[in-house]
CSV table of C-alpha atoms in Angstrom, one decimal:
chain,number,residue,atom,x,y,z
A,899,UNK,CA,-18.4,-9.3,-5.6
A,900,UNK,CA,-14.5,-8.8,-5.2
A,901,UNK,CA,-12.6,-11.9,-5.5
A,902,UNK,CA,-9.6,-12.9,-3.3
A,903,UNK,CA,-7.3,-15.8,-3.5
A,904,UNK,CA,-8.7,-18.6,-1.5
A,905,UNK,CA,-12.4,-17.3,-1.6
A,906,UNK,CA,-14.5,-14.4,-2.2
A,907,UNK,CA,-15.8,-11.4,-0.1
A,908,UNK,CA,-18.5,-8.9,-0.5
A,909,UNK,CA,-17.4,-5.4,-1.4
A,910,UNK,CA,-19.1,-2.2,-2.4
A,911,UNK,CA,-16.7,-1.4,-5.3
A,912,UNK,CA,-17.5,-2.5,-8.9
A,913,UNK,CA,-15.9,-5.5,-10.6
A,914,UNK,CA,-16.2,-6.5,-14.3
A,915,UNK,CA,-19.7,-7.7,-15.1
A,916,UNK,CA,-18.9,-10.1,-18.0
A,917,UNK,CA,-18.7,-13.7,-17.2
A,918,UNK,CA,-15.5,-14.0,-19.1
A,919,UNK,CA,-13.9,-11.3,-16.8
A,920,UNK,CA,-15.1,-12.8,-13.7
A,921,UNK,CA,-13.9,-16.3,-14.7
A,922,UNK,CA,-10.5,-14.8,-15.5
A,923,UNK,CA,-10.3,-13.2,-12.1
A,924,UNK,CA,-11.3,-16.4,-10.5
A,925,UNK,CA,-8.5,-18.3,-12.2
A,926,UNK,CA,-6.0,-15.5,-11.6
A,927,UNK,CA,-6.8,-15.7,-7.9
A,928,UNK,CA,-5.8,-19.4,-8.1
A,929,UNK,CA,-2.5,-18.5,-9.8
A,930,UNK,CA,-1.9,-15.6,-7.3
A,931,UNK,CA,-2.2,-18.1,-4.4
A,932,UNK,CA,0.8,-20.1,-5.7
A,933,UNK,CA,3.0,-17.0,-5.5
A,934,UNK,CA,5.1,-17.4,-2.3
A,935,UNK,CA,5.5,-13.6,-1.8
A,936,UNK,CA,2.9,-11.0,-0.9
A,937,UNK,CA,0.9,-10.1,-4.0
A,938,UNK,CA,-1.9,-7.9,-4.6
A,939,UNK,CA,-4.1,-6.6,-7.4
A,940,UNK,CA,-5.3,-3.0,-7.0
A,941,UNK,CA,-7.7,-0.9,-9.0
A,942,UNK,CA,-6.9,2.9,-9.7
A,943,UNK,CA,-8.2,3.9,-6.3
A,944,UNK,CA,-6.0,1.3,-4.5
A,945,UNK,CA,-9.1,-0.8,-3.7
A,946,UNK,CA,-7.8,-4.5,-3.3
A,947,UNK,CA,-9.4,-6.7,-5.9
A,948,UNK,CA,-7.2,-9.7,-5.3
A,949,UNK,CA,-4.6,-10.7,-2.5
A,950,UNK,CA,-2.9,-13.9,-1.9
A,951,UNK,CA,-2.3,-15.6,1.5
A,952,UNK,CA,1.2,-14.2,1.7
A,953,UNK,CA,-0.2,-10.7,1.7
A,954,UNK,CA,-2.7,-11.6,4.4
A,955,UNK,CA,0.0,-13.1,6.5
A,956,UNK,CA,2.2,-10.0,6.2
A,957,UNK,CA,-0.6,-7.9,7.8
A,958,UNK,CA,-2.0,-10.6,10.1
A,959,UNK,CA,-1.2,-8.6,13.3
A,960,UNK,CA,-2.7,-5.4,12.1
A,961,UNK,CA,-5.7,-4.2,14.3
A,962,UNK,CA,-9.1,-3.5,13.1
A,963,UNK,CA,-9.9,-0.2,11.3
A,964,UNK,CA,-13.2,1.0,9.8
A,965,UNK,CA,-11.9,2.3,6.6
A,966,UNK,CA,-8.1,1.5,6.4
A,967,UNK,CA,-7.7,-2.3,6.4
A,968,UNK,CA,-4.8,-3.3,4.2
A,969,UNK,CA,-7.2,-5.9,2.5
A,970,UNK,CA,-9.7,-3.3,1.5
A,971,UNK,CA,-7.8,-0.1,0.4
A,972,UNK,CA,-3.9,-0.2,0.5
A,973,UNK,CA,-3.6,3.5,0.2
A,974,UNK,CA,-5.9,4.2,3.1
A,975,UNK,CA,-3.9,1.7,5.1
A,976,UNK,CA,-0.6,3.4,4.3
A,977,UNK,CA,-1.8,6.9,5.1
A,978,UNK,CA,-4.3,6.4,8.0
A,979,UNK,CA,-3.9,3.0,9.9
A,980,UNK,CA,-2.2,3.5,13.2
A,981,UNK,CA,-0.5,0.1,12.8
A,982,UNK,CA,0.9,0.8,9.4
A,983,UNK,CA,4.4,1.7,10.6
A,984,UNK,CA,4.6,-1.5,12.6
A,985,UNK,CA,4.7,-3.4,9.2
A,986,UNK,CA,6.0,-0.9,6.7
A,987,UNK,CA,9.4,0.1,7.7
A,988,UNK,CA,10.7,3.6,6.9
A,989,UNK,CA,7.1,4.4,6.8
A,990,UNK,CA,7.2,8.0,5.8
A,991,UNK,CA,10.0,8.0,3.0
A,992,UNK,CA,9.5,4.5,1.9
A,993,UNK,CA,5.7,4.3,1.8
A,994,UNK,CA,3.8,7.4,2.6
A,995,UNK,CA,5.3,9.9,0.3
A,996,UNK,CA,5.5,7.4,-2.8
A,997,UNK,CA,1.9,6.6,-2.3
A,998,UNK,CA,0.9,10.3,-1.9
A,999,UNK,CA,2.8,11.1,-5.0
A,1000,UNK,CA,1.0,8.3,-7.0
A,1001,UNK,CA,-2.3,9.4,-5.5
A,1002,UNK,CA,-1.7,13.0,-6.7
A,1003,UNK,CA,-1.0,11.7,-10.2
A,1004,UNK,CA,-4.2,9.7,-10.1
A,1005,UNK,CA,-6.3,12.6,-9.1
A,1006,UNK,CA,-4.8,14.5,-12.1
A,1007,UNK,CA,-5.9,11.7,-14.4
A,1008,UNK,CA,-9.2,10.9,-12.7
A,1009,UNK,CA,-10.1,14.1,-11.1
A,1010,UNK,CA,-13.9,13.4,-11.1
A,1011,UNK,CA,-13.7,10.0,-9.6
A,1012,UNK,CA,-15.8,9.8,-6.5
A,1013,UNK,CA,-13.6,7.2,-4.8
A,1014,UNK,CA,-10.5,9.2,-5.3
A,1015,UNK,CA,-12.3,12.5,-4.1
A,1016,UNK,CA,-13.4,10.6,-1.0
A,1017,UNK,CA,-9.7,9.8,-0.2
A,1018,UNK,CA,-8.8,13.4,-0.9
A,1019,UNK,CA,-11.3,14.6,1.7
A,1020,UNK,CA,-9.9,12.1,4.2
A,1021,UNK,CA,-6.4,13.5,3.6
A,1022,UNK,CA,-7.8,17.1,4.0
A,1023,UNK,CA,-9.3,16.0,7.4
A,1024,UNK,CA,-6.0,14.7,8.6
A,1025,UNK,CA,-3.8,17.6,9.5
A,1026,UNK,CA,-0.6,15.5,9.2
A,1027,UNK,CA,-1.3,14.2,5.8
A,1028,UNK,CA,-2.7,17.4,4.5
A,1029,UNK,CA,0.4,19.3,5.4
A,1030,UNK,CA,2.5,16.5,3.8
A,1031,UNK,CA,0.2,16.6,0.6
A,1032,UNK,CA,0.4,20.4,0.2
A,1033,UNK,CA,3.7,21.3,1.6
A,1034,UNK,CA,6.0,18.4,1.8
A,1035,UNK,CA,5.0,16.4,-1.2
A,1036,UNK,CA,6.0,19.0,-4.0
A,1037,UNK,CA,9.4,19.4,-2.4
A,1038,UNK,CA,10.0,15.8,-2.0
A,1039,UNK,CA,9.0,15.1,-5.8
A,1040,UNK,CA,11.5,17.8,-6.8
A,1041,UNK,CA,14.2,16.3,-4.8
A,1042,UNK,CA,13.7,12.6,-5.8
A,1043,UNK,CA,12.4,13.1,-9.5
A,1044,UNK,CA,10.0,11.2,-11.5
A,1045,UNK,CA,11.1,7.9,-9.6
A,1046,UNK,CA,8.6,9.1,-6.9
A,1047,UNK,CA,5.8,7.9,-9.2
A,1048,UNK,CA,7.0,4.4,-10.0
A,1049,UNK,CA,6.7,1.6,-7.6
A,1050,UNK,CA,8.1,-1.2,-9.8
A,1051,UNK,CA,11.7,-1.8,-8.8
A,1052,UNK,CA,11.6,0.1,-5.5
A,1053,UNK,CA,13.3,-1.6,-2.6
A,1054,UNK,CA,11.4,-1.0,0.7
A,1055,UNK,CA,11.7,-2.0,4.3
A,1056,UNK,CA,9.2,-4.4,5.9
A,1057,UNK,CA,8.7,-5.8,9.5
A,1058,UNK,CA,7.4,-9.4,8.9
A,1059,UNK,CA,5.4,-11.0,11.6
A,1060,UNK,CA,7.3,-14.2,11.0
A,1061,UNK,CA,10.2,-14.0,13.4
A,1062,UNK,CA,12.3,-16.0,10.9
A,1063,UNK,CA,12.1,-13.0,8.6
A,1064,UNK,CA,11.7,-10.1,11.0
A,1065,UNK,CA,13.0,-6.8,9.5
A,1066,UNK,CA,13.6,-7.4,5.9
A,1067,UNK,CA,13.6,-5.6,2.6
A,1068,UNK,CA,11.4,-6.2,-0.4
A,1069,UNK,CA,11.6,-5.3,-3.9
A,1070,UNK,CA,8.3,-4.1,-5.5
A,1071,UNK,CA,7.7,-5.8,-8.7
A,1072,UNK,CA,4.9,-4.5,-11.1
A,1073,UNK,CA,3.8,-7.5,-13.3
A,1074,UNK,CA,0.5,-6.6,-14.6
A,1075,UNK,CA,-0.8,-8.8,-17.6
A,1076,UNK,CA,-2.6,-7.1,-20.4
A,1077,UNK,CA,-6.0,-8.6,-19.3
A,1078,UNK,CA,-5.8,-7.0,-15.9
A,1079,UNK,CA,-4.5,-3.8,-17.3
A,1080,UNK,CA,-7.4,-3.5,-19.7
A,1081,UNK,CA,-9.7,-3.9,-16.6
A,1082,UNK,CA,-8.0,-0.9,-15.0
A,1083,UNK,CA,-6.1,-3.1,-12.5
A,1084,UNK,CA,-2.4,-3.2,-11.3
A,1085,UNK,CA,-0.6,-6.0,-9.7
A,1086,UNK,CA,2.2,-5.4,-7.3
A,1087,UNK,CA,4.3,-8.2,-5.7
A,1088,UNK,CA,6.7,-7.7,-2.6
A,1089,UNK,CA,9.7,-9.9,-3.4
A,1090,UNK,CA,11.1,-10.6,0.1
A,1091,UNK,CA,14.9,-10.4,0.3
A,1092,UNK,CA,17.1,-12.3,2.8
A,1093,UNK,CA,16.3,-11.0,6.4
A,1094,UNK,CA,19.0,-8.7,7.9
A,1095,UNK,CA,21.3,-10.4,10.6
A,1096,UNK,CA,19.7,-10.2,14.0
A,1097,UNK,CA,20.9,-7.0,16.0
A,1098,UNK,CA,23.0,-7.3,19.1
A,1099,UNK,CA,20.9,-7.7,22.3
A,1100,UNK,CA,19.9,-4.5,23.9
A,1101,UNK,CA,18.9,-3.8,27.5
A,1102,UNK,CA,15.6,-2.5,26.4
A,1103,UNK,CA,13.6,-3.7,23.4
A,1104,UNK,CA,13.0,-0.9,21.0
A,1105,UNK,CA,9.2,-0.5,20.2
A,1106,UNK,CA,7.8,0.4,16.9
A,1107,UNK,CA,6.2,3.8,17.1
A,1108,UNK,CA,2.6,4.2,15.8
A,1109,UNK,CA,1.8,7.1,13.7
A,1110,UNK,CA,1.0,9.6,16.5
A,1111,UNK,CA,3.6,12.3,15.7
A,1112,UNK,CA,2.2,15.7,15.2
A,1113,UNK,CA,3.8,16.1,11.8
A,1114,UNK,CA,5.8,14.1,9.2
A,1115,UNK,CA,9.6,14.9,9.0
A,1116,UNK,CA,9.2,16.1,5.4
A,1117,UNK,CA,7.0,18.9,6.7
A,1118,UNK,CA,8.7,21.4,9.1
A,1119,UNK,CA,7.2,21.2,12.6
A,1120,UNK,CA,5.0,24.0,13.7
A,1121,UNK,CA,6.6,26.6,16.0
A,1122,UNK,CA,5.3,26.6,19.5
């Protein structure tokens, strides 16, 4: 059973078996719920172990998906969910490539992990992501440096469903206590900044494109 703030839900992934660890997670879920910003606890596969109500609110308008719901596996959501770009602004550079870089590092550390290998197969089956992983990612990491592997401190764009916030930036804060770290978990919090001023009215409302392009911009488009 994987715990979530405000309740529990069944999940096929393992959680600590000891009563002490489970009790800690239950209490940590209560603590997480008091945090006003979207906050999530992830394992090394990016499976969601804990998530608070603010996290669920951020993604409340995301449509259903069999494998890439944001409350199940955050990496799969970023890479594969067609609605991801409607919430995660600057989707490619701000979210996809940093997550792919961290995934590549995790594969190096946990190469035989079945869950990570399953995600690797999903990437291989998606021509867009496979091209980014093999061709675009090495070039991007060389360009931006080791900062590509660090979420803590990064400032990224969000499109919040609450119209009072709208398009806003958040700072990713990594704040993992030792007990969670010893369980193999990482906590990330999206500290929402003040929303940007509303843009001047336009004749036609700009729509958010879903991920339907034939390539990511970091990978050269194939020649016709």
